[in-house]
Coordinates of N, CA and C in Angstrom, one line a residue:
M28 N 82.1 125.8 121.6 CA 81.2 124.7 121.6 C 81.2 124.1 120.6
T29 N 82.0 123.1 121.3 CA 82.5 121.6 121.1 C 81.6 120.8 119.8
P30 N 81.9 120.3 118.9 CA 80.7 120.2 117.8 C 80.4 118.4 118.7
I31 N 79.4 118.1 118.6 CA 78.9 116.3 119.0 C 79.7 115.6 118.4
Y32 N 80.3 115.7 116.9 CA 81.0 115.0 116.4 C 81.9 116.3 115.0
Q33 N 83.1 115.6 115.0 CA 83.4 116.5 113.8 C 84.3 115.6 112.6
L34 N 83.4 116.4 111.2 CA 83.6 116.1 110.3 C 85.0 116.7 109.4
T35 N 85.4 116.3 108.5 CA 86.9 117.0 107.7 C 86.7 116.6 106.6
D36 N 86.9 117.8 105.4 CA 87.0 117.8 104.4 C 88.0 117.6 103.6
T37 N 89.1 116.2 103.4 CA 90.1 116.6 103.2 C 90.6 117.0 101.5
H38 N 89.5 117.9 101.0 CA 90.3 118.0 99.5 C 88.8 119.1 99.5
T39 N 89.1 120.6 99.5 CA 88.1 121.5 98.8 C 89.0 122.6 98.1
H40 N 89.2 123.1 97.6 CA 89.4 124.3 96.9 C 88.3 125.2 97.2
I41 N 87.2 125.3 98.7 CA 87.0 126.5 99.1 C 87.9 127.9 98.8
Y42 N 89.4 127.6 99.1 CA 90.1 129.0 98.6 C 89.6 130.4 96.9
Y43 N 88.6 129.2 96.5 CA 88.4 130.2 95.3 C 87.4 131.3 95.8
H44 N 87.4 130.9 97.1 CA 86.7 132.6 97.6 C 86.8 133.3 98.5
A45 N 88.0 132.6 98.8 CA 89.2 133.7 99.4 C 89.0 135.0 99.4
N46 N 88.5 136.1 100.4 CA 88.8 137.2 101.1 C 87.2 137.6 100.5
S47 N 86.5 137.4 100.2 CA 85.3 137.2 100.2 C 84.1 136.8 101.1
A48 N 83.0 137.6 101.4 CA 81.7 137.3 102.3 C 82.0 135.9 102.0
H49 N 81.7 136.0 100.5 CA 81.0 134.3 100.0 C 82.0 132.6 100.9
L50 N 83.5 133.0 101.0 CA 84.5 132.1 102.4 C 83.6 132.2 103.4
D51 N 83.2 133.3 103.9 CA 82.9 133.3 105.8 C 80.9 132.8 105.7
V52 N 80.3 132.5 104.7 CA 78.8 131.9 104.6 C 79.2 130.6 104.3
Q53 N 80.1 130.4 103.3 CA 80.1 128.6 103.4 C 81.4 128.4 104.6
L54 N 82.2 129.0 105.1 CA 83.0 128.3 106.4 C 81.9 128.2 107.8
K55 N 80.8 129.3 107.8 CA 79.5 128.8 108.3 C 78.7 127.9 108.2
N56 N 78.6 128.0 107.3 CA 77.8 126.3 107.0 C 78.2 124.8 107.0
C57 N 79.9 125.3 107.3 CA 81.0 124.2 107.4 C 80.2 123.9 109.0
F58 N 80.4 124.6 109.7 CA 80.3 125.1 111.5 C 79.3 124.3 112.1
D59 N 78.4 125.0 110.4 CA 76.5 123.9 111.2 C 76.5 122.7 111.0
K60 N 76.9 121.9 109.8 CA 77.3 120.8 110.1 C 78.4 120.3 110.3
N61 N 78.8 120.7 111.0 CA 80.2 119.6 111.9 C 80.9 119.9 111.4
I62 N 81.6 120.4 110.0 CA 82.6 120.2 109.3 C 83.5 121.0 109.6
T63 N 84.7 120.5 110.9 CA 85.4 122.2 110.9 C 87.0 121.9 110.8
R64 N 87.6 120.7 109.7 CA 88.8 120.5 109.0 C 88.2 120.6 107.8
L65 N 89.3 121.3 106.7 CA 89.4 121.6 105.8 C 90.8 121.1 105.6
F66 N 91.1 120.9 104.3 CA 92.5 120.3 103.7 C 92.7 121.4 102.0
L67 N 93.7 122.4 102.0 CA 93.0 123.0 101.0 C 93.8 122.6 99.5
P68 N 94.0 122.1 98.6 CA 95.5 121.6 97.5 C 95.6 123.2 97.0
N69 N 96.3 123.9 96.6 CA 96.8 124.6 95.3 C 96.1 123.7 94.4
V70 N 96.8 124.1 93.0 CA 96.9 124.2 91.5 C 97.9 124.5 90.9
D71 N 98.5 125.7 91.1 CA 99.1 126.3 90.6 C 99.7 127.3 91.1
S72 N 100.8 128.2 90.3 CA 101.8 129.2 91.1 C 100.1 129.9 91.8
K73 N 99.6 130.5 90.9 CA 98.6 131.8 91.4 C 97.8 131.2 92.3
S74 N 97.5 130.0 92.5 CA 96.2 129.8 93.5 C 97.0 128.9 94.9
I75 N 98.6 129.8 94.8 CA 98.7 130.1 96.2 C 99.4 130.5 97.3
Q76 N 98.6 132.2 96.6 CA 98.0 133.3 97.6 C 96.7 132.9 97.9
P77 N 95.8 132.9 97.7 CA 94.1 132.5 97.7 C 94.5 131.2 99.4
V78 N 95.2 130.6 98.6 CA 95.2 128.8 99.7 C 96.0 129.7 101.1
F79 N 96.4 130.7 101.3 CA 97.4 130.6 102.5 C 96.6 132.0 103.2
D80 N 96.4 133.1 102.3 CA 95.3 134.4 102.8 C 93.7 133.3 103.6
T81 N 93.4 132.0 103.2 CA 92.2 131.6 103.5 C 92.3 131.1 104.7
V82 N 93.7 130.2 105.2 CA 94.3 129.7 106.1 C 94.5 130.6 106.7
S83 N 95.4 131.7 106.4 CA 94.9 133.4 108.0 C 93.9 133.7 108.0
A84 N 92.7 133.4 107.8 CA 91.2 133.7 108.4 C 91.3 132.8 108.7
Y85 N 91.5 131.5 109.0 CA 90.9 130.4 109.5 C 91.6 129.4 110.2
P86 N 92.7 129.8 110.6 CA 93.6 129.0 110.8 C 93.6 127.6 112.2
E87 N 92.2 127.9 112.6 CA 91.9 126.4 113.2 C 91.6 125.5 112.4
N88 N 91.4 125.9 111.1 CA 90.3 124.8 110.2 C 90.9 124.5 109.3
C89 N 92.0 125.1 108.8 CA 92.2 125.3 106.8 C 93.8 125.2 107.1
F90 N 94.3 124.2 106.6 CA 95.1 123.4 106.2 C 95.4 123.4 104.7
A91 N 97.3 124.2 104.8 CA 97.5 124.0 103.4 C 98.3 122.7 103.0
M92 N 97.7 122.4 101.4 CA 98.8 121.5 100.4 C 98.9 122.5 99.5
L93 N 100.1 121.8 99.2 CA 100.6 122.6 97.9 C 101.5 121.6 96.6
G94 N 101.7 122.4 95.3 CA 101.2 120.9 94.2 C 101.0 121.2 93.2
L95 N 101.7 120.9 92.2 CA 101.4 121.2 90.5 C 100.3 120.4 90.5
H96 N 98.9 120.6 90.2 CA 98.2 119.9 89.6 C 98.5 119.8 88.3
P97 N 98.3 118.1 87.7 CA 98.3 117.7 86.2 C 97.9 118.1 84.9
C98 N 97.1 119.3 85.6 CA 96.8 119.5 84.7 C 96.8 121.1 84.2
S99 N 98.3 121.5 84.6 CA 98.6 123.2 84.8 C 100.4 122.2 84.6
V100 N 100.3 121.2 84.4 CA 101.3 121.2 83.4 C 102.0 121.1 82.4
K101 N 102.1 122.2 82.4 CA 102.3 122.9 80.7 C 104.2 123.1 80.3
A102 N 104.4 123.8 79.4 CA 106.0 123.8 78.5 C 106.7 124.3 79.8
N103 N 105.7 125.9 80.8 CA 106.3 126.0 81.9 C 106.4 125.3 83.2
Y104 N 106.2 123.8 83.3 CA 106.2 124.0 84.5 C 106.9 123.4 84.8
K105 N 108.6 123.2 84.8 CA 109.5 123.7 85.8 C 109.7 124.6 86.3
A106 N 109.1 125.9 85.6 CA 109.3 127.0 86.4 C 108.2 127.0 87.5
E107 N 106.5 126.8 87.2 CA 106.2 126.8 88.3 C 106.3 125.9 89.3
L108 N 107.0 124.5 89.2 CA 107.8 123.4 90.2 C 108.2 124.7 91.1
N109 N 109.6 125.3 90.3 CA 110.2 126.6 91.2 C 109.6 127.4 92.2
V110 N 108.5 127.9 92.1 CA 107.8 128.6 92.9 C 107.0 127.9 93.9
I111 N 106.1 127.0 93.6 CA 105.8 126.6 94.7 C 106.3 125.5 95.6
E112 N 108.0 125.0 95.2 CA 108.7 124.9 95.9 C 109.9 125.9 97.3
N113 N 110.0 126.5 96.3 CA 110.2 128.2 96.9 C 108.9 128.5 97.9
A114 N 107.9 128.3 98.1 CA 106.6 128.9 99.0 C 106.4 127.8 100.0
I115 N 106.8 126.3 99.5 CA 106.4 125.4 100.4 C 107.6 125.6 101.9
G116 N 108.9 126.1 101.0 CA 110.1 126.7 102.1 C 110.2 127.6 103.3
N117 N 109.0 128.5 102.9 CA 107.9 129.6 104.0 C 107.1 129.3 104.2
H118 N 106.2 128.1 104.5 CA 105.0 128.0 104.6 C 104.8 126.4 105.4
K119 N 103.8 126.6 106.9 CA 103.4 125.1 107.0 C 102.6 124.6 106.1
I120 N 102.8 123.0 105.5 CA 101.9 122.6 104.6 C 101.8 121.1 105.9
Y121 N 101.1 120.7 104.8 CA 100.3 119.4 105.6 C 100.3 118.5 104.8
A122 N 100.9 118.6 103.1 CA 100.7 117.5 101.9 C 101.5 117.6 100.6
I123 N 101.8 117.3 99.8 CA 101.9 117.5 99.1 C 101.1 117.6 97.9
G124 N 100.6 118.3 97.2 CA 98.9 118.0 96.7 C 97.6 119.1 95.8
E125 N 97.4 119.1 95.3 CA 97.3 118.1 94.3 C 98.0 117.1 93.2
I126 N 98.3 116.8 93.1 CA 99.7 116.1 91.7 C 99.3 115.0 91.2
G127 N 99.7 114.6 90.2 CA 99.2 113.0 89.3 C 99.1 113.3 88.3
L128 N 98.1 112.3 87.7 CA 98.3 112.5 86.4 C 96.6 112.1 85.7
D129 N 96.9 113.6 84.9 CA 95.4 113.4 83.7 C 95.2 113.1 82.7
L130 N 94.6 111.9 81.9 CA 95.2 111.5 80.8 C 93.6 112.4 79.9
Y131 N 92.5 113.0 80.5 CA 91.2 112.9 79.7 C 91.2 114.5 79.3
W132 N 92.2 115.4 79.5 CA 92.1 116.7 78.7 C 92.8 116.7 77.9
D133 N 94.6 116.1 78.0 CA 95.5 115.9 77.2 C 96.7 115.2 77.6
K134 N 96.8 114.0 76.3 CA 97.7 113.4 76.3 C 99.1 113.8 77.0
S135 N 98.9 114.6 75.3 CA 100.1 114.9 74.7 C 101.0 115.2 75.7
T136 N 100.9 115.5 77.4 CA 101.6 116.1 78.6 C 101.9 114.7 79.3
L137 N 101.7 114.0 79.0 CA 102.0 112.4 79.8 C 103.6 112.7 80.8
D138 N 104.5 113.1 79.7 CA 106.2 112.1 79.8 C 106.0 113.6 80.9
I139 N 105.7 115.0 81.0 CA 106.4 115.9 81.9 C 105.2 115.7 82.7
Q140 N 104.3 115.7 83.2 CA 103.5 115.2 83.7 C 104.0 114.3 84.8
K141 N 104.6 113.1 83.9 CA 105.3 111.9 84.6 C 106.5 113.2 85.9
D142 N 107.4 113.4 84.8 CA 108.5 114.2 86.0 C 107.8 115.3 86.6
A143 N 107.0 116.0 86.3 CA 106.4 116.9 87.3 C 106.3 115.5 88.9
F144 N 105.4 114.7 88.9 CA 105.0 113.7 89.3 C 106.2 112.9 90.5
R145 N 107.1 112.9 89.9 CA 108.5 112.7 90.0 C 109.5 113.9 91.2
T146 N 109.2 114.7 90.5 CA 109.6 115.8 91.4 C 109.2 116.3 92.4
Q147 N 107.7 115.6 92.8 CA 107.0 116.1 93.6 C 106.8 115.1 95.0
V148 N 107.0 113.8 94.4 CA 107.0 112.5 95.4 C 108.8 113.1 96.3
K149 N 109.1 113.2 95.2 CA 110.6 113.4 96.0 C 110.1 114.1 97.3
W150 N 110.0 115.5 96.7 CA 109.8 116.6 97.7 C 109.2 116.3 99.3
A151 N 108.0 115.4 98.8 CA 107.2 114.1 99.7 C 108.0 114.2 100.7
K152 N 108.8 113.0 100.4 CA 109.7 112.1 101.0 C 110.5 112.9 102.2
E153 N 110.9 113.6 101.3 CA 112.4 114.2 102.3 C 111.7 115.6 103.3
L154 N 110.1 115.6 103.3 CA 109.5 116.3 104.3 C 109.0 115.6 105.1
G155 N 108.4 114.4 104.7 CA 107.8 113.5 105.6 C 106.7 113.4 105.2
L156 N 106.2 113.8 104.7 CA 104.7 114.5 104.2 C 103.8 113.6 102.8
P157 N 102.6 113.5 103.1 CA 101.8 112.7 102.3 C 101.7 113.3 100.9
I158 N 101.1 112.6 99.9 CA 100.9 113.5 98.7 C 99.3 113.0 98.3
D159 N 99.2 113.5 98.0 CA 97.4 113.7 96.9 C 97.2 114.4 95.9
I160 N 96.8 112.2 95.3 CA 96.8 112.0 94.5 C 95.7 112.8 93.5
H161 N 96.2 113.1 91.9 CA 94.7 112.8 91.4 C 94.7 112.3 90.4
C162 N 93.9 111.6 90.4 CA 94.5 110.5 88.6 C 93.1 110.5 87.6
R163 N 93.0 110.7 86.9 CA 91.7 110.9 85.9 C 92.0 109.8 84.7
E164 N 91.3 108.6 84.4 CA 91.3 108.3 83.2 C 93.3 107.7 82.7
A165 N 93.9 107.7 84.2 CA 95.2 107.0 83.7 C 95.8 106.2 85.4
F166 N 95.0 105.3 85.9 CA 95.1 104.9 86.9 C 96.4 103.8 86.3
D167 N 96.2 102.9 84.9 CA 97.3 102.2 85.0 C 98.3 103.0 85.0
E168 N 98.3 104.0 84.1 CA 100.3 105.0 83.9 C 100.8 105.6 85.9
I169 N 99.4 106.0 86.5 CA 100.1 106.2 87.4 C 100.2 104.8 88.8
F170 N 99.5 103.2 88.4 CA 100.4 102.7 89.0 C 101.5 102.2 89.0
E171 N 101.5 102.3 87.5 CA 103.6 101.7 87.0 C 104.1 103.4 87.9
L172 N 103.6 104.3 87.7 CA 104.4 105.5 88.5 C 104.5 105.4 89.9
L173 N 103.7 105.0 90.8 CA 104.0 104.3 92.4 C 104.6 103.3 92.1
D174 N 104.0 102.3 91.6 CA 105.4 101.1 91.7 C 107.0 101.3 91.6
E175 N 106.9 101.9 90.7 CA 108.5 102.5 90.5 C 109.2 103.4 91.6
L176 N 108.1 104.5 91.9 CA 108.4 105.1 93.4 C 108.8 104.1 94.9
K177 N 107.8 103.0 94.6 CA 107.3 102.8 96.4 C 108.2 102.6 97.1
D178 N 108.3 103.5 98.8 CA 109.2 102.6 99.8 C 108.1 103.5 100.7
D179 N 108.7 103.1 102.3 CA 108.0 103.3 102.9 C 107.6 104.2 103.1
K180 N 108.4 105.7 102.9 CA 108.3 106.7 102.7 C 106.8 107.7 101.9
L181 N 106.3 106.5 101.0 CA 105.4 107.1 100.4 C 104.3 106.1 100.7
F182 N 103.4 107.6 100.7 CA 101.8 107.1 101.6 C 101.1 108.7 101.2
G183 N 99.4 108.2 101.1 CA 98.8 109.6 100.7 C 97.4 109.0 100.9
I184 N 96.6 110.1 99.8 CA 95.7 110.0 99.5 C 95.5 109.7 98.0
F185 N 93.9 108.6 97.8 CA 93.7 108.6 96.5 C 92.9 109.6 96.4
H186 N 93.2 110.8 95.9 CA 91.7 112.4 95.7 C 90.8 111.8 94.6
C187 N 89.4 112.0 95.1 CA 88.1 111.8 94.2 C 88.3 110.6 93.6
F188 N 88.5 109.2 94.6 CA 88.8 108.0 94.3 C 87.1 107.1 93.7
T189 N 87.4 107.1 92.2 CA 86.3 106.5 91.3 C 87.1 105.3 90.5
G190 N 88.0 104.2 90.7 CA 88.4 103.4 90.3 C 87.2 101.6 90.5
N191 N 88.0 101.1 90.4 CA 87.2 99.7 90.8 C 87.4 98.8 91.9
L192 N 87.2 98.5 92.1 CA 87.3 97.2 93.1 C 89.1 96.8 93.3
E193 N 89.3 96.8 92.2 CA 90.4 95.7 92.3 C 91.6 96.9 92.2
Q194 N 91.2 98.0 91.3 CA 92.1 99.4 91.7 C 91.9 99.9 92.9
A195 N 91.5 99.4 93.8 CA 90.9 100.0 94.9 C 91.5 99.4 96.1
H196 N 92.0 98.0 95.9 CA 92.1 97.3 97.2 C 94.3 97.9 96.5
R197 N 94.4 97.9 95.0 CA 95.9 98.4 94.7 C 96.2 99.2 95.5
A198 N 95.2 100.4 95.5 CA 95.4 101.7 95.3 C 96.4 101.3 97.2
I199 N 96.0 100.9 98.0 CA 95.8 100.5 99.8 C 97.2 99.9 99.5
D200 N 97.4 98.5 99.3 CA 98.4 98.1 98.8 C 99.4 98.6 98.9
L201 N 99.6 99.5 98.1 CA 100.7 100.9 98.2 C 100.9 101.5 99.3
G202 N 99.8 101.4 100.1 CA 100.3 102.9 101.8 C 98.9 103.7 100.8
F203 N 97.7 103.8 100.2 CA 97.1 104.8 99.5 C 95.5 104.7 100.8
T204 N 95.2 105.7 100.8 CA 93.9 105.9 101.5 C 92.9 106.1 100.6
L205 N 91.6 106.5 100.7 CA 90.9 106.3 99.4 C 90.3 108.2 100.0
G206 N 89.9 108.9 98.8 CA 89.6 109.8 99.3 C 88.1 109.8 98.4
I207 N 87.6 109.8 99.0 CA 85.5 109.2 98.8 C 85.0 111.1 98.8
G208 N 84.0 111.5 97.4 CA 83.6 112.8 97.8 C 82.0 112.1 96.9
G209 N 81.7 113.1 96.3 CA 80.0 113.4 95.4 C 79.8 112.4 94.8
V210 N 80.9 111.4 94.0 CA 80.5 110.8 93.2 C 79.7 109.5 93.6
V211 N 80.0 109.1 95.2 CA 79.4 107.8 95.7 C 78.1 108.1 95.2
T212 N 77.4 109.4 95.9 CA 76.2 109.6 95.9 C 75.5 109.6 93.8
Y213 N 75.9 109.3 93.0 CA 75.8 109.4 92.0 C 75.1 107.4 91.6
K214 N 73.7 107.5 91.3 CA 73.1 106.3 91.4 C 73.9 105.3 90.3
K215 N 74.6 105.5 89.0 CA 74.8 104.9 88.0 C 76.2 104.5 87.7
A216 N 76.8 105.7 89.4 CA 78.7 105.9 88.8 C 79.1 104.0 89.5
G217 N 78.2 103.6 90.6 CA 78.9 102.0 90.7 C 80.1 102.0 91.9
L218 N 80.0 103.7 92.3 CA 81.1 103.9 93.6 C 80.7 103.3 94.4
D219 N 79.4 103.7 94.7 CA 78.6 102.7 96.2 C 78.8 101.1 96.5
H220 N 79.1 101.1 95.3 CA 78.8 99.6 95.3 C 80.9 99.0 96.2
I221 N 81.6 99.8 95.4 CA 82.6 99.3 95.9 C 83.6 100.1 97.3
V222 N 82.7 100.7 97.4 CA 83.0 101.9 99.1 C 82.1 101.0 99.8
K223 N 81.1 100.2 99.3 CA 80.3 99.3 100.7 C 81.1 98.0 100.5
E224 N 82.5 97.5 100.0 CA 83.1 96.3 100.5 C 84.5 96.7 101.0
I225 N 85.0 98.2 100.9 CA 86.3 98.5 101.5 C 85.8 98.8 103.4
D226 N 87.0 98.7 104.3 CA 87.3 98.5 105.2 C 87.2 100.2 106.0
L227 N 86.5 100.7 106.4 CA 87.0 102.1 106.3 C 88.0 102.6 107.0
K228 N 88.7 101.8 107.6 CA 90.0 102.7 108.1 C 91.2 102.8 106.5
H229 N 90.5 102.7 105.9 CA 90.7 102.7 104.2 C 90.7 103.9 104.1
I230 N 89.4 104.7 104.5 CA 89.1 105.7 103.8 C 88.8 107.3 104.5
V231 N 88.7 108.6 103.2 CA 88.7 109.6 103.8 C 87.5 110.4 103.5
L232 N 87.0 111.5 103.5 CA 86.1 112.1 103.0 C 86.6 113.2 102.5
E233 N 85.8 113.2 101.5 CA 86.2 115.0 100.7 C 85.3 115.4 100.0
T234 N 85.0 117.1 98.8 CA 84.0 117.6 98.0 C 84.5 117.2 97.0
D235 N 86.4 117.9 97.2 CA 86.7 118.5 96.3 C 86.1 119.6 95.5
T236 N 85.4 120.4 96.3 CA 85.0 122.1 96.0 C 85.6 122.7 95.3
P237 N 84.7 123.5 94.1 CA 83.4 123.6 93.8 C 83.2 122.6 93.1
Y238 N 83.0 121.6 92.6 CA 83.3 120.4 92.1 C 82.6 118.8 92.2
L239 N 81.9 118.6 91.7 CA 81.3 117.5 92.0 C 80.4 117.6 93.3
A240 N 79.8 117.7 93.0 CA 78.6 117.9 94.2 C 77.8 117.0 94.2
P241 N 77.6 116.4 95.5 CA 76.4 115.0 95.9 C 75.0 115.9 95.6
V242 N 74.5 114.1 95.0 CA 72.9 114.7 95.5 C 72.4 115.2 96.5
P243 N 71.7 116.1 97.0 CA 70.9 116.6 96.0 C 71.4 117.5 95.0
F244 N 72.6 118.1 95.1 CA 72.8 119.2 94.5 C 73.8 119.2 93.6
R245 N 73.5 118.0 92.8 CA 74.4 117.3 91.1 C 74.3 118.5 90.9
G246 N 75.1 119.1 90.0 CA 75.0 119.5 88.7 C 74.9 121.7 89.3
K247 N 75.1 121.9 90.7 CA 75.4 122.9 91.1 C 76.9 122.9 91.8
E248 N 77.0 124.4 92.2 CA 78.5 124.8 93.1 C 78.2 123.4 93.8
N249 N 80.1 122.6 94.3 CA 79.6 122.1 95.1 C 80.2 122.9 96.6
E250 N 79.9 122.6 97.6 CA 80.3 123.4 99.0 C 80.9 122.4 100.1
S251 N 82.1 122.8 100.8 CA 82.6 121.7 101.3 C 81.5 121.4 102.6
A252 N 80.4 121.9 103.0 CA 79.2 122.3 103.9 C 78.3 120.4 103.0
Y253 N 78.4 120.3 101.8 CA 77.9 119.5 101.5 C 78.7 117.6 101.8
L254 N 79.5 118.9 102.4 CA 80.3 117.0 102.6 C 79.4 116.0 103.8
Y255 N 78.8 117.0 104.5 CA 77.3 116.2 105.4 C 76.7 114.8 104.6
Y256 N 76.7 115.6 102.9 CA 76.0 114.1 102.2 C 76.6 113.0 101.7
I257 N 77.2 113.3 102.0 CA 78.7 112.5 101.5 C 78.6 111.9 102.9
A258 N 79.0 111.7 103.5 CA 79.2 111.9 105.4 C 77.8 110.7 105.5
E259 N 76.8 111.2 105.1 CA 75.3 110.4 105.6 C 75.3 109.2 104.3
K260 N 75.7 109.1 103.0 CA 75.6 108.0 102.5 C 76.5 107.5 103.2
V261 N 77.8 107.0 102.8 CA 78.6 106.2 103.6 C 78.8 106.0 104.4
A262 N 78.2 106.0 105.8 CA 77.6 105.7 106.4 C 76.2 104.7 106.8
D263 N 75.4 105.2 105.8 CA 74.6 104.3 104.8 C 75.1 103.1 104.5
L264 N 75.6 102.7 103.6 CA 76.7 102.0 103.2 C 77.1 101.1 104.3
H265 N 77.5 101.0 105.0 CA 78.1 100.8 105.9 C 77.3 100.4 107.8
Q266 N 76.4 101.1 107.0 CA 75.3 100.6 108.6 C 75.3 101.2 109.8
I267 N 76.4 102.6 109.8 CA 76.7 103.1 111.2 C 76.2 104.8 111.1
S268 N 76.1 104.6 112.5 CA 75.8 106.5 112.3 C 76.3 107.3 111.6
I269 N 76.4 108.5 111.6 CA 77.0 109.8 111.1 C 78.1 109.9 112.0
E270 N 78.3 109.9 113.1 CA 78.7 109.9 114.3 C 80.3 109.2 114.2
K271 N 79.7 107.5 114.7 CA 80.7 107.0 114.0 C 81.7 107.2 113.3
L272 N 81.0 107.5 111.7 CA 81.8 107.3 110.6 C 83.0 109.0 110.7
A273 N 82.4 109.8 111.4 CA 83.4 111.1 111.5 C 84.4 110.7 112.1
E274 N 84.1 110.0 113.0 CA 85.2 109.8 114.3 C 86.5 108.9 113.3
I275 N 85.4 108.1 112.6 CA 86.7 106.9 112.1 C 87.2 108.0 111.2
T276 N 86.4 108.2 110.4 CA 87.2 109.7 109.2 C 88.2 110.4 109.2
T277 N 87.7 111.1 110.4 CA 88.6 112.6 110.9 C 90.2 111.7 111.5
N278 N 90.0 110.1 112.3 CA 90.7 110.0 112.5 C 92.3 109.5 111.4
N279 N 90.9 108.8 110.6 CA 92.3 108.8 109.7 C 93.1 110.3 109.3
S280 N 92.4 110.8 108.5 CA 93.1 111.9 108.3 C 93.8 112.6 109.1
K281 N 93.8 112.5 110.6 CA 94.9 113.2 111.6 C 96.2 111.7 111.1
K282 N 96.1 110.6 110.9 CA 96.9 110.1 110.7 C 97.9 110.2 109.7
I283 N 96.7 110.4 108.5 CA 98.0 110.7 107.0 C 98.3 112.9 107.1
F284 N 97.8 113.4 108.0 CA 98.2 115.1 107.8 C 99.4 115.2 109.4
G285 N 99.1 114.5 109.5 CA 99.8 114.8 111.3 C 99.0 115.9 111.8
I286 N 97.7 116.1 111.7 CA 96.8 117.5 112.5 C 95.1 116.9 112.1

């Protein structure tokens, strides 16, 4: 049966439950909430297989991205990149990600994080794919990199966007869409005020499952099915129906990912 509307989770690690009954339960929960499109970013070489196991199990609903997460950029990052690049050559993917900069956990790896990012942006441009950016406590640094790499082939999503309004507009001006997740439901985060000011043509929805569960599940393991509560909040901020929000944000995701 065709759902009355279709929501898209543009960033979920639901594949952590690959090859388990728990995955089936979580996907059923998604379908019950009209969440029928899920985009899966790996984080390192070890997470490639679970991504594709999940895609194989749900090929109509789950779509792969591949990249090296900045927190996985260690001394052996070039070897990791080689494994991921080889996997890209052997599989259908829809974005390079998640990639980016993270200065919350380890500032000492900034230079190699930047090198890994440049390499993976090059892949994306060569393949005509979007990038899915992880940026934590590194907005100045990521914008500097994006300014350096900017051309008409650079586009994608700022995953889990939590910046201010100026940063939101700068990301949009660089050709990026904002991925809005559970943080928009947190009262003290202030993201709701930002999202209210952003045209919905610049927004997609995501969960970052199993992290950052929205209210009323904050502090618990997140699920892609909880995207419904994120959608409900964003629809309320823009004073439109959840059906209309689903139409807009899913169409936005189709333009980015080409599917």
